[in-house]
């Protein structure tokens, strides 16, 4: 009968990485979408401003 | 600006619930493995992340072929989305594999075929992103991206094979066959383990679809902004 | 088929003639390759005992590095002198361009190998003049230039072209290099042929797969 290894800290580290990377990627998606939305709004208003001018 | 589809909002909620349920199942429902102890539970999400990572790269390959046939910008957006998501999930796969290997195999890193191939893949797709960054013209960027996505994916099985043959001829360095899963660090799954494993696979596939969808929407937005910039730039110049 | 071969021949001829006049590429690759061999000598302390096991590795790393130098030069020359645009205006088969460039790159690779290997033999008194070893060099160089020509023609069209080629090339090249190193050291250490065959087979598969892939996608790389 082999002894069960105490590997709890590795388990916690593993799931910290899993959720860290996943959440990090989701946050990067949100930030990039947000920035692009702002850019798009600005460019659209510029575009319309030029059409009138 | 297109509104977020209702189906996507539903999918977001479903993904969140499934992820919470799968995490609870891993920690509280799945039994602790007798020899390896708690760290064995990394296995469920480790394999699931590797699976969806491969799905991402496979999507990039398919999108690459489709782009070269149709020259439709939509396929370029899908290809880039696949590579990016594949890289994020493959990174999870590699790092969790390494964390598992430390107590079980006694080293953070071994030159195991799977581990090595996954890392070479990660490097190849990093090269894909660098190639895209170096090209300003959208059409050319899409064509080169498609070509490299195809070339990179084709090399993967051969890389795996070469390291596989390398290992069987080469003497095994760590332990006695320590880096061949199944020889050491292998285990047979109990029914409860199989249930959690299958549930994790399904959950991560849903997560993949959800993130993929969001990334494609981001890609479309980025394309619109780039078009607008070109349009305005052309007028002021 | 005839015009295809004629275009291909014309490109090879043009490259060889230009190289014969300037000799800048071969001499560059060659000096670089010899320098790498010398650096390895001091970095690894190539004593007679370690020599037999690392020779194959040293040779292939040398060829791989010298090769990127040559590929970059050969494709950048096309791009900068406007040759590529001229060739693209001509009503010729695009894949003939690929095979032409690939063949001339292959000639340059083999030319470097033909000089480096005897020099290495003399420097370290190992016999590299074995037919089996030359077969490995031929198969390896063919695979190398088949992917290398395709990726170099993309890399030279990018902003970051000098650092881009090795980054694009090496991850894809790993199976070929692993096979080439193992097969070469197999011949050098005279291990039985049935242990070398898997590596030779892998190289043949690699060559066939990447030549046909490049054949299918090359048009997308040069189209304007």
Coordinates of C-alpha atoms in Angstrom, one line a residue:
Chain A
X1 CA 0.0 0.0 0.0
X2 CA 1.6 3.2 -1.2
X3 CA 1.1 6.3 0.8
X4 CA -1.0 9.1 -0.6
X5 CA 1.1 12.1 -1.5
X6 CA 0.2 15.4 0.0
X7 CA -0.1 17.5 -3.1
X8 CA -2.8 20.0 -2.1
X9 CA -0.6 23.1 -2.8
X10 CA 0.1 21.9 -6.3
X11 CA -3.7 21.5 -6.9
X12 CA -4.3 25.0 -5.7
X13 CA -1.5 26.4 -7.9
X14 CA -2.9 24.5 -10.9
X15 CA -6.4 25.9 -10.6
X16 CA -5.0 29.3 -9.9
X17 CA -3.3 29.2 -13.2
X18 CA -6.4 27.8 -15.0
X19 CA -8.7 30.5 -13.7
X20 CA -6.0 33.2 -13.9
X21 CA -5.3 32.7 -17.6
X22 CA -8.9 32.2 -18.5
X23 CA -10.1 35.3 -16.7
X24 CA -7.0 37.3 -17.9
X25 CA -7.9 36.4 -21.5
X26 CA -11.6 37.3 -21.0
X27 CA -10.6 40.7 -19.4
X28 CA -8.3 41.3 -22.4
X29 CA -11.2 40.7 -24.7
X30 CA -13.4 43.1 -22.8
X31 CA -10.7 45.8 -22.7
X32 CA -10.0 45.5 -26.4
X33 CA -13.6 45.6 -27.3
X34 CA -14.1 48.7 -25.1
X35 CA -11.2 50.5 -26.7
X36 CA -12.3 49.7 -30.2
X37 CA -15.8 50.8 -29.5
X38 CA -14.5 54.2 -28.4
X39 CA -12.3 54.4 -31.5
X40 CA -15.2 53.5 -33.7
X41 CA -17.4 56.1 -32.1
X42 CA -14.7 58.8 -32.5
X43 CA -14.0 57.8 -36.1
X44 CA -17.7 57.8 -37.0
X45 CA -18.2 61.3 -35.6
X46 CA -15.2 62.5 -37.5
X47 CA -16.5 60.9 -40.6
X48 CA -19.9 62.6 -40.3
X49 CA -18.3 65.9 -39.4
X50 CA -16.3 65.9 -42.6
X51 CA -19.4 65.0 -44.6
X52 CA -21.2 68.1 -43.3
X53 CA -18.1 70.4 -43.6
Chain B
X1 CA -22.5 48.9 -34.3
X2 CA -24.3 45.6 -34.0
X3 CA -26.2 44.6 -30.9
X4 CA -25.1 41.6 -28.9
X5 CA -27.3 38.6 -30.0
X6 CA -29.6 37.2 -27.4
X7 CA -28.3 33.7 -27.9
X8 CA -24.8 34.9 -27.0
X9 CA -26.1 36.4 -23.7
X10 CA -27.8 33.1 -23.0
X11 CA -24.6 31.2 -23.8
X12 CA -22.6 33.5 -21.5
X13 CA -24.9 32.5 -18.6
X14 CA -24.9 28.8 -19.5
X15 CA -21.0 28.9 -19.7
X16 CA -20.8 30.5 -16.3
X17 CA -23.1 28.0 -14.6
X18 CA -21.4 25.0 -16.3
X19 CA -17.9 26.3 -15.3
X20 CA -19.0 26.7 -11.6
X21 CA -20.7 23.3 -11.6
X22 CA -17.6 21.6 -13.2
X23 CA -15.3 23.3 -10.7
X24 CA -17.4 22.1 -7.8
X25 CA -17.6 18.6 -9.2
X26 CA -13.8 18.5 -9.5
X27 CA -13.2 19.6 -6.0
X28 CA -16.0 17.9 -4.1
X29 CA -17.6 15.2 -6.2
X30 CA -14.5 13.6 -7.8
X31 CA -12.7 11.2 -5.4
X32 CA -9.1 11.9 -4.4
X33 CA -6.7 9.5 -6.2
X34 CA -5.1 7.0 -3.8
X35 CA -1.4 7.5 -4.7
X36 CA -1.0 10.9 -6.2
X37 CA -3.4 12.7 -3.9
X38 CA -5.1 16.0 -4.6
X39 CA -2.9 17.1 -7.6
X40 CA -4.5 14.4 -9.7
X41 CA -7.5 16.7 -9.9
X42 CA -5.6 19.1 -12.1
X43 CA -6.0 16.4 -14.8
X44 CA -9.7 17.2 -15.5
X45 CA -9.2 20.7 -16.7
X46 CA -5.7 20.1 -18.0
X47 CA -7.0 17.6 -20.6
X48 CA -10.1 19.8 -21.3
X49 CA -7.9 22.9 -21.9
X50 CA -5.6 20.9 -24.2
X51 CA -8.6 19.6 -26.2
X52 CA -10.1 23.0 -26.8
X53 CA -6.7 24.4 -27.5
X54 CA -6.3 21.9 -30.3
X55 CA -9.9 22.8 -31.5
X56 CA -8.7 26.5 -31.8
X57 CA -5.7 25.6 -33.9
X58 CA -7.8 23.2 -36.0
X59 CA -10.3 26.1 -36.6
X60 CA -7.4 28.3 -37.7
X61 CA -6.3 25.6 -40.2
X62 CA -9.8 25.2 -41.6
X63 CA -10.2 29.0 -41.8
X64 CA -6.8 29.3 -43.5
X65 CA -7.9 26.8 -46.2
X66 CA -11.3 28.6 -46.6
X67 CA -9.6 32.0 -46.8
X68 CA -7.3 30.9 -49.6
X69 CA -10.2 29.5 -51.5
X70 CA -12.7 32.4 -51.1
X71 CA -10.7 35.5 -50.1
X72 CA -13.5 36.3 -47.7
X73 CA -12.3 38.5 -44.8
X74 CA -14.6 36.6 -42.5
X75 CA -12.3 33.6 -42.6
X76 CA -9.3 35.7 -41.6
X77 CA -11.1 36.9 -38.5
X78 CA -12.0 33.3 -37.6
X79 CA -8.5 32.1 -38.2
X80 CA -6.9 34.8 -35.9
X81 CA -9.6 34.1 -33.3
X82 CA -8.8 30.4 -33.4
X83 CA -5.0 30.9 -33.0
X84 CA -5.4 33.4 -30.1
X85 CA -7.8 31.2 -28.2
X86 CA -5.8 28.1 -29.0
X87 CA -2.7 29.8 -27.5
X88 CA -4.5 30.8 -24.3
X89 CA -5.8 27.3 -23.7
X90 CA -2.7 25.5 -24.7
X91 CA -0.8 27.7 -22.3
X92 CA -3.1 26.5 -19.5
X93 CA -2.5 23.0 -20.7
X94 CA 1.3 23.3 -20.6
X95 CA 1.5 25.1 -17.3
X96 CA -0.9 22.8 -15.5
X97 CA 0.9 19.8 -16.9
X98 CA 4.1 21.1 -15.6
X99 CA 2.6 21.7 -12.1
X100 CA 1.3 18.1 -12.1
X101 CA 4.7 16.8 -13.2
X102 CA 6.6 18.4 -10.4
X103 CA 5.3 16.1 -7.5
X104 CA 4.6 13.1 -9.7
X105 CA 7.6 12.9 -12.1
X106 CA 9.9 14.9 -9.8
X107 CA 10.7 17.6 -12.3
X108 CA 8.9 20.7 -13.7
X109 CA 9.9 19.9 -17.2
X110 CA 10.5 16.6 -19.0
X111 CA 11.1 16.1 -22.7
X112 CA 7.9 14.1 -23.1
X113 CA 6.6 14.1 -26.6
X114 CA 3.2 15.6 -25.8
X115 CA 4.6 18.3 -23.6
X116 CA 7.4 19.2 -26.0
X117 CA 5.0 19.2 -29.0
X118 CA 2.5 21.5 -27.2
X119 CA 5.3 24.0 -26.4
X120 CA 6.6 24.0 -30.0
X121 CA 3.1 24.6 -31.2
X122 CA 2.8 27.5 -28.8
X123 CA 6.0 29.0 -30.3
X124 CA 4.9 28.4 -33.9
X125 CA 1.6 30.3 -33.3
X126 CA 3.5 33.0 -31.5
X127 CA 5.4 33.3 -34.8
X128 CA 2.1 33.5 -36.6
X129 CA 1.1 36.5 -34.5
X130 CA 4.5 38.2 -35.1
X131 CA 4.1 37.6 -38.9
X132 CA 0.8 39.4 -38.8
X133 CA 2.1 42.2 -36.8
X134 CA 4.8 42.9 -39.4
X135 CA 2.4 43.4 -42.3
X136 CA 0.2 46.5 -42.6
X137 CA -1.8 45.7 -45.7
X138 CA -4.9 43.8 -44.5
X139 CA -5.3 41.6 -47.6
X140 CA -1.7 40.5 -47.6
X141 CA -1.8 40.0 -43.8
X142 CA -4.8 37.7 -44.2
X143 CA -3.1 35.6 -47.0
X144 CA 0.2 35.2 -45.2
X145 CA -1.7 34.3 -42.0
X146 CA -3.7 31.7 -43.8
X147 CA -0.6 30.1 -45.3
X148 CA 1.3 30.0 -42.1
X149 CA -1.6 28.6 -40.1
X150 CA -1.7 25.7 -42.6
X151 CA 2.1 25.1 -42.6
X152 CA 2.3 25.3 -38.8
X153 CA -0.5 22.8 -38.3
X154 CA 0.8 20.3 -40.8
X155 CA 4.2 20.2 -39.0
X156 CA 2.6 19.3 -35.7
X157 CA 2.0 15.6 -36.2
X158 CA 5.5 15.2 -37.6
X159 CA 7.0 17.0 -34.7
X160 CA 5.2 14.7 -32.3
X161 CA 6.3 11.7 -34.3
X162 CA 9.9 12.7 -34.4
X163 CA 10.1 13.2 -30.6
X164 CA 8.2 9.9 -30.2
X165 CA 10.8 8.0 -32.2
X166 CA 13.6 10.0 -30.5
X167 CA 12.4 8.8 -27.1
X168 CA 12.1 5.1 -28.0
X169 CA 15.7 5.0 -29.3
X170 CA 17.1 7.4 -26.8
X171 CA 17.6 6.1 -23.2
X172 CA 15.0 7.3 -20.8
X173 CA 16.6 10.0 -18.7
X174 CA 14.3 10.5 -15.7
X175 CA 13.5 7.5 -13.5
X176 CA 12.6 4.2 -15.0
X177 CA 10.3 5.1 -17.8
X178 CA 9.2 8.0 -15.6
X179 CA 8.1 10.3 -18.4
X180 CA 5.9 7.9 -20.3
X181 CA 2.4 8.4 -18.8
X182 CA 0.9 5.1 -18.1
X183 CA 4.3 3.8 -16.9
X184 CA 4.4 6.2 -13.9
X185 CA 1.7 8.6 -12.9
X186 CA -0.9 6.6 -14.7
X187 CA -4.1 5.6 -13.0
X188 CA -7.3 3.9 -13.9
X189 CA -10.4 6.0 -13.7
X190 CA -13.2 5.2 -11.3
X191 CA -16.8 5.8 -12.6
X192 CA -17.1 9.0 -10.7
X193 CA -13.8 10.2 -12.2
X194 CA -15.0 9.4 -15.7
X195 CA -18.2 11.4 -15.1
X196 CA -16.3 14.4 -13.9
X197 CA -13.9 14.1 -16.8
X198 CA -16.7 13.9 -19.4
X199 CA -18.5 16.8 -17.8
X200 CA -15.3 18.9 -17.8
X201 CA -14.8 18.2 -21.5
X202 CA -18.3 19.3 -22.3
X203 CA -18.0 22.4 -20.2
X204 CA -14.8 23.5 -21.8
X205 CA -16.2 22.9 -25.2
X206 CA -19.1 25.3 -24.4
X207 CA -16.6 27.8 -22.9
X208 CA -14.6 27.5 -26.1
X209 CA -17.7 28.3 -28.3
X210 CA -18.6 31.2 -26.1
X211 CA -15.1 32.8 -26.1
X212 CA -14.7 32.0 -29.8
X213 CA -17.9 33.9 -30.6
X214 CA -16.8 36.9 -28.5
X215 CA -13.4 36.9 -30.2
X216 CA -15.0 36.8 -33.7
X217 CA -17.2 39.8 -32.8
X218 CA -14.1 41.6 -31.5
X219 CA -12.3 40.8 -34.8
X220 CA -15.2 42.2 -36.8
X221 CA -15.2 45.4 -34.8
X222 CA -11.4 45.7 -35.3
X223 CA -11.9 45.3 -39.0
X224 CA -14.6 48.0 -39.1
X225 CA -12.3 50.4 -37.2
X226 CA -9.4 49.7 -39.6
X227 CA -11.7 50.3 -42.6
X228 CA -12.8 53.6 -41.1
X229 CA -9.2 54.6 -40.4
X230 CA -8.2 53.8 -44.0
X231 CA -11.2 55.7 -45.3
X232 CA -10.5 58.9 -43.2
X233 CA -6.8 58.6 -43.8
X234 CA -7.3 58.4 -47.5
X235 CA -9.4 61.6 -47.5
X236 CA -7.1 63.7 -45.4
X237 CA -4.0 62.6 -47.3
Chain C
X1 CA 4.8 21.5 -69.0
X2 CA 7.4 22.9 -71.3
X3 CA 7.0 26.6 -70.4
X4 CA 6.9 25.6 -66.8
X5 CA 10.3 24.0 -67.0
X6 CA 11.6 26.8 -69.1
X7 CA 10.6 29.4 -66.5
X8 CA 12.1 27.3 -63.7
X9 CA 15.3 26.9 -65.6
X10 CA 15.5 30.6 -66.4
X11 CA 15.2 31.5 -62.7
X12 CA 17.8 29.0 -61.6
X13 CA 20.1 30.2 -64.4
X14 CA 19.6 33.8 -63.4
X15 CA 20.4 33.1 -59.8
X16 CA 23.4 31.0 -60.5
X17 CA 24.8 33.6 -63.0
X18 CA 24.3 36.5 -60.6
X19 CA 25.9 34.5 -57.8
X20 CA 28.8 33.5 -60.1
X21 CA 29.5 37.1 -60.7
X22 CA 29.3 38.5 -57.2
X23 CA 29.8 35.3 -55.1
X24 CA 28.5 37.3 -52.2
X25 CA 25.9 34.8 -50.9
X26 CA 27.9 31.6 -51.0
X27 CA 31.0 33.3 -49.5
X28 CA 28.8 34.9 -46.8
X29 CA 27.2 31.6 -45.9
X30 CA 30.5 29.8 -46.0
X31 CA 32.4 32.1 -43.8
X32 CA 29.5 32.2 -41.4
X33 CA 29.3 28.4 -41.3
X34 CA 33.0 28.0 -40.6
X35 CA 32.8 30.6 -37.9
X36 CA 29.9 28.7 -36.3
X37 CA 32.0 25.5 -36.4
X38 CA 34.9 27.3 -34.7
X39 CA 32.6 28.7 -32.0
X40 CA 31.2 25.3 -31.3
X41 CA 34.8 24.0 -30.9
X42 CA 35.4 26.3 -28.0
X43 CA 31.9 26.4 -26.6
X44 CA 31.6 22.6 -26.4
X45 CA 35.3 21.7 -26.0
X46 CA 35.1 19.2 -28.9
X47 CA 37.5 16.6 -27.4
X48 CA 37.8 13.3 -29.3
X49 CA 35.5 11.6 -26.8
X50 CA 32.6 13.9 -27.1
X51 CA 33.2 14.6 -30.8
X52 CA 31.5 11.5 -32.2
X53 CA 28.2 12.1 -30.4
X54 CA 27.9 15.8 -31.1
X55 CA 29.3 16.1 -34.7
X56 CA 25.9 15.6 -36.3
X57 CA 24.3 18.2 -34.0
X58 CA 27.0 20.7 -34.7
X59 CA 26.8 20.2 -38.5
X60 CA 23.0 20.6 -38.6
X61 CA 22.9 23.6 -36.4
X62 CA 25.5 25.2 -38.6
X63 CA 23.6 24.4 -41.8
X64 CA 20.3 25.6 -40.3
X65 CA 21.8 29.0 -39.3
X66 CA 23.8 29.5 -42.5
X67 CA 20.7 28.5 -44.4
X68 CA 18.5 31.3 -43.0
X69 CA 21.3 33.7 -44.0
X70 CA 21.2 32.5 -47.6
X71 CA 17.4 32.3 -47.8
X72 CA 16.9 35.9 -46.5
X73 CA 19.5 37.1 -48.9
X74 CA 18.1 35.3 -51.9
X75 CA 14.6 36.4 -51.4
X76 CA 15.4 39.9 -50.3
X77 CA 17.4 40.4 -53.5
X78 CA 14.3 39.5 -55.5
X79 CA 12.2 42.0 -53.5
X80 CA 14.7 44.9 -53.4
X81 CA 15.8 44.8 -57.0
X82 CA 12.2 44.7 -58.1
X83 CA 12.8 41.3 -59.8
X84 CA 9.8 39.8 -58.0
X85 CA 7.4 42.4 -59.4
X86 CA 8.9 42.0 -62.9
X87 CA 8.5 38.3 -62.7
X88 CA 5.0 38.6 -61.5
X89 CA 4.1 40.8 -64.4
X90 CA 5.2 38.1 -66.8
X91 CA 2.6 35.6 -67.7
X92 CA 4.3 32.7 -66.1
X93 CA 3.1 30.0 -63.8
X94 CA 3.6 31.2 -60.2
X95 CA 4.6 27.8 -58.9
X96 CA 7.4 27.7 -61.5
X97 CA 8.8 30.7 -59.6
X98 CA 8.7 28.7 -56.4
X99 CA 10.4 25.7 -57.9
X100 CA 13.0 27.9 -59.5
X101 CA 13.9 29.7 -56.3
X102 CA 13.8 26.5 -54.4
X103 CA 16.2 24.8 -56.7
X104 CA 18.7 27.6 -56.7
X105 CA 18.5 27.8 -52.9
X106 CA 19.1 24.0 -52.8
X107 CA 22.2 24.5 -54.9
X108 CA 23.5 27.1 -52.5
X109 CA 22.8 24.9 -49.5
X110 CA 24.5 21.9 -51.0
X111 CA 27.5 24.0 -52.1
X112 CA 28.0 25.1 -48.5
X113 CA 27.7 21.5 -47.3
X114 CA 30.2 20.3 -50.0
X115 CA 32.8 22.7 -48.6
X116 CA 32.0 22.6 -44.9
X117 CA 31.9 18.8 -44.5
X118 CA 35.4 18.1 -45.9
X119 CA 36.8 21.0 -43.8
X120 CA 35.2 19.6 -40.8
X121 CA 36.6 16.1 -41.6
X122 CA 40.1 17.6 -41.7
X123 CA 39.7 19.7 -38.6
X124 CA 38.5 16.9 -36.4
X125 CA 39.8 13.8 -38.2
X126 CA 36.3 12.3 -38.5
X127 CA 35.3 10.7 -41.8
X128 CA 32.3 12.6 -43.1
X129 CA 32.7 11.3 -46.6
X130 CA 30.1 8.6 -46.4
X131 CA 27.4 8.1 -49.0
X132 CA 24.8 7.5 -46.4
X133 CA 25.6 10.8 -44.7
X134 CA 25.4 12.6 -48.0
X135 CA 22.0 11.1 -48.6
X136 CA 20.9 12.6 -45.3
X137 CA 22.4 16.0 -46.3
X138 CA 20.5 15.9 -49.6
X139 CA 17.2 14.9 -48.0
X140 CA 17.6 17.4 -45.2
X141 CA 18.6 20.3 -47.5
X142 CA 15.6 19.6 -49.8
X143 CA 13.2 19.7 -46.9
X144 CA 14.9 22.8 -45.5
X145 CA 14.7 24.8 -48.8
X146 CA 11.2 23.6 -49.5
X147 CA 9.8 25.2 -46.4
X148 CA 12.5 27.9 -46.3
X149 CA 11.7 29.3 -49.7
X150 CA 8.0 29.5 -49.0
X151 CA 8.4 31.2 -45.6
X152 CA 11.3 33.5 -46.7
X153 CA 9.2 34.8 -49.5
X154 CA 6.6 35.8 -46.9
X155 CA 9.2 37.1 -44.4
X156 CA 10.8 39.5 -46.9
X157 CA 7.5 41.2 -47.5
X158 CA 7.1 42.0 -43.8
X159 CA 8.4 45.0 -41.9
X160 CA 10.4 42.9 -39.5
X161 CA 11.9 40.7 -42.1
X162 CA 15.4 40.0 -40.7
X163 CA 14.2 38.6 -37.4
X164 CA 11.0 37.1 -38.8
X165 CA 12.5 34.3 -41.0
X166 CA 14.2 32.2 -38.3
X167 CA 11.2 32.6 -36.0
X168 CA 8.8 31.4 -38.7
X169 CA 11.1 28.7 -39.9
X170 CA 12.5 26.9 -36.9
X171 CA 9.3 25.7 -35.2
X172 CA 8.2 24.1 -38.5
X173 CA 11.7 22.7 -39.1
X174 CA 12.1 20.8 -35.8
X175 CA 10.9 17.4 -37.1
X176 CA 13.3 17.6 -40.0
X177 CA 16.2 18.7 -37.9
X178 CA 15.6 16.0 -35.3
X179 CA 15.5 13.4 -38.0
X180 CA 18.5 14.7 -39.8
X181 CA 20.6 14.8 -36.7
X182 CA 19.6 11.3 -35.6
X183 CA 20.1 9.9 -39.1
X184 CA 23.5 11.6 -39.5
X185 CA 24.8 10.4 -36.1
X186 CA 23.4 7.0 -36.9
X187 CA 25.7 6.8 -40.0
X188 CA 28.7 8.3 -38.1
X189 CA 28.4 5.8 -35.3
X190 CA 27.6 3.0 -37.8
X191 CA 24.5 1.8 -36.0
X192 CA 22.5 -0.9 -37.9
X193 CA 20.5 0.4 -40.9
X194 CA 17.1 -0.6 -39.5
X195 CA 17.5 1.9 -36.7
X196 CA 18.3 4.7 -39.2
X197 CA 15.4 3.9 -41.6
X198 CA 12.7 5.5 -39.4
X199 CA 14.5 8.8 -39.6
X200 CA 15.1 8.6 -43.3
X201 CA 11.4 7.8 -43.8
X202 CA 10.4 10.7 -41.7
X203 CA 12.6 13.0 -43.8
X204 CA 11.1 11.7 -47.0
X205 CA 7.6 12.2 -45.7
X206 CA 8.5 15.7 -44.6
X207 CA 10.0 16.6 -48.0
X208 CA 7.0 15.3 -49.9
X209 CA 4.4 16.9 -47.6
X210 CA 6.0 20.3 -47.6
X211 CA 6.9 20.5 -51.2
X212 CA 3.3 19.6 -52.1
X213 CA 1.9 22.1 -49.5
X214 CA 4.1 24.9 -50.8
X215 CA 3.1 24.0 -54.3
X216 CA -0.5 24.5 -53.4
X217 CA -0.2 27.7 -51.4
X218 CA 2.7 29.6 -53.0
X219 CA 0.4 31.5 -55.3
X220 CA -1.2 33.2 -52.3
X221 CA 2.2 34.4 -51.2
X222 CA 3.2 36.3 -54.3
X223 CA -0.1 37.4 -55.6
X224 CA -0.5 41.2 -55.8

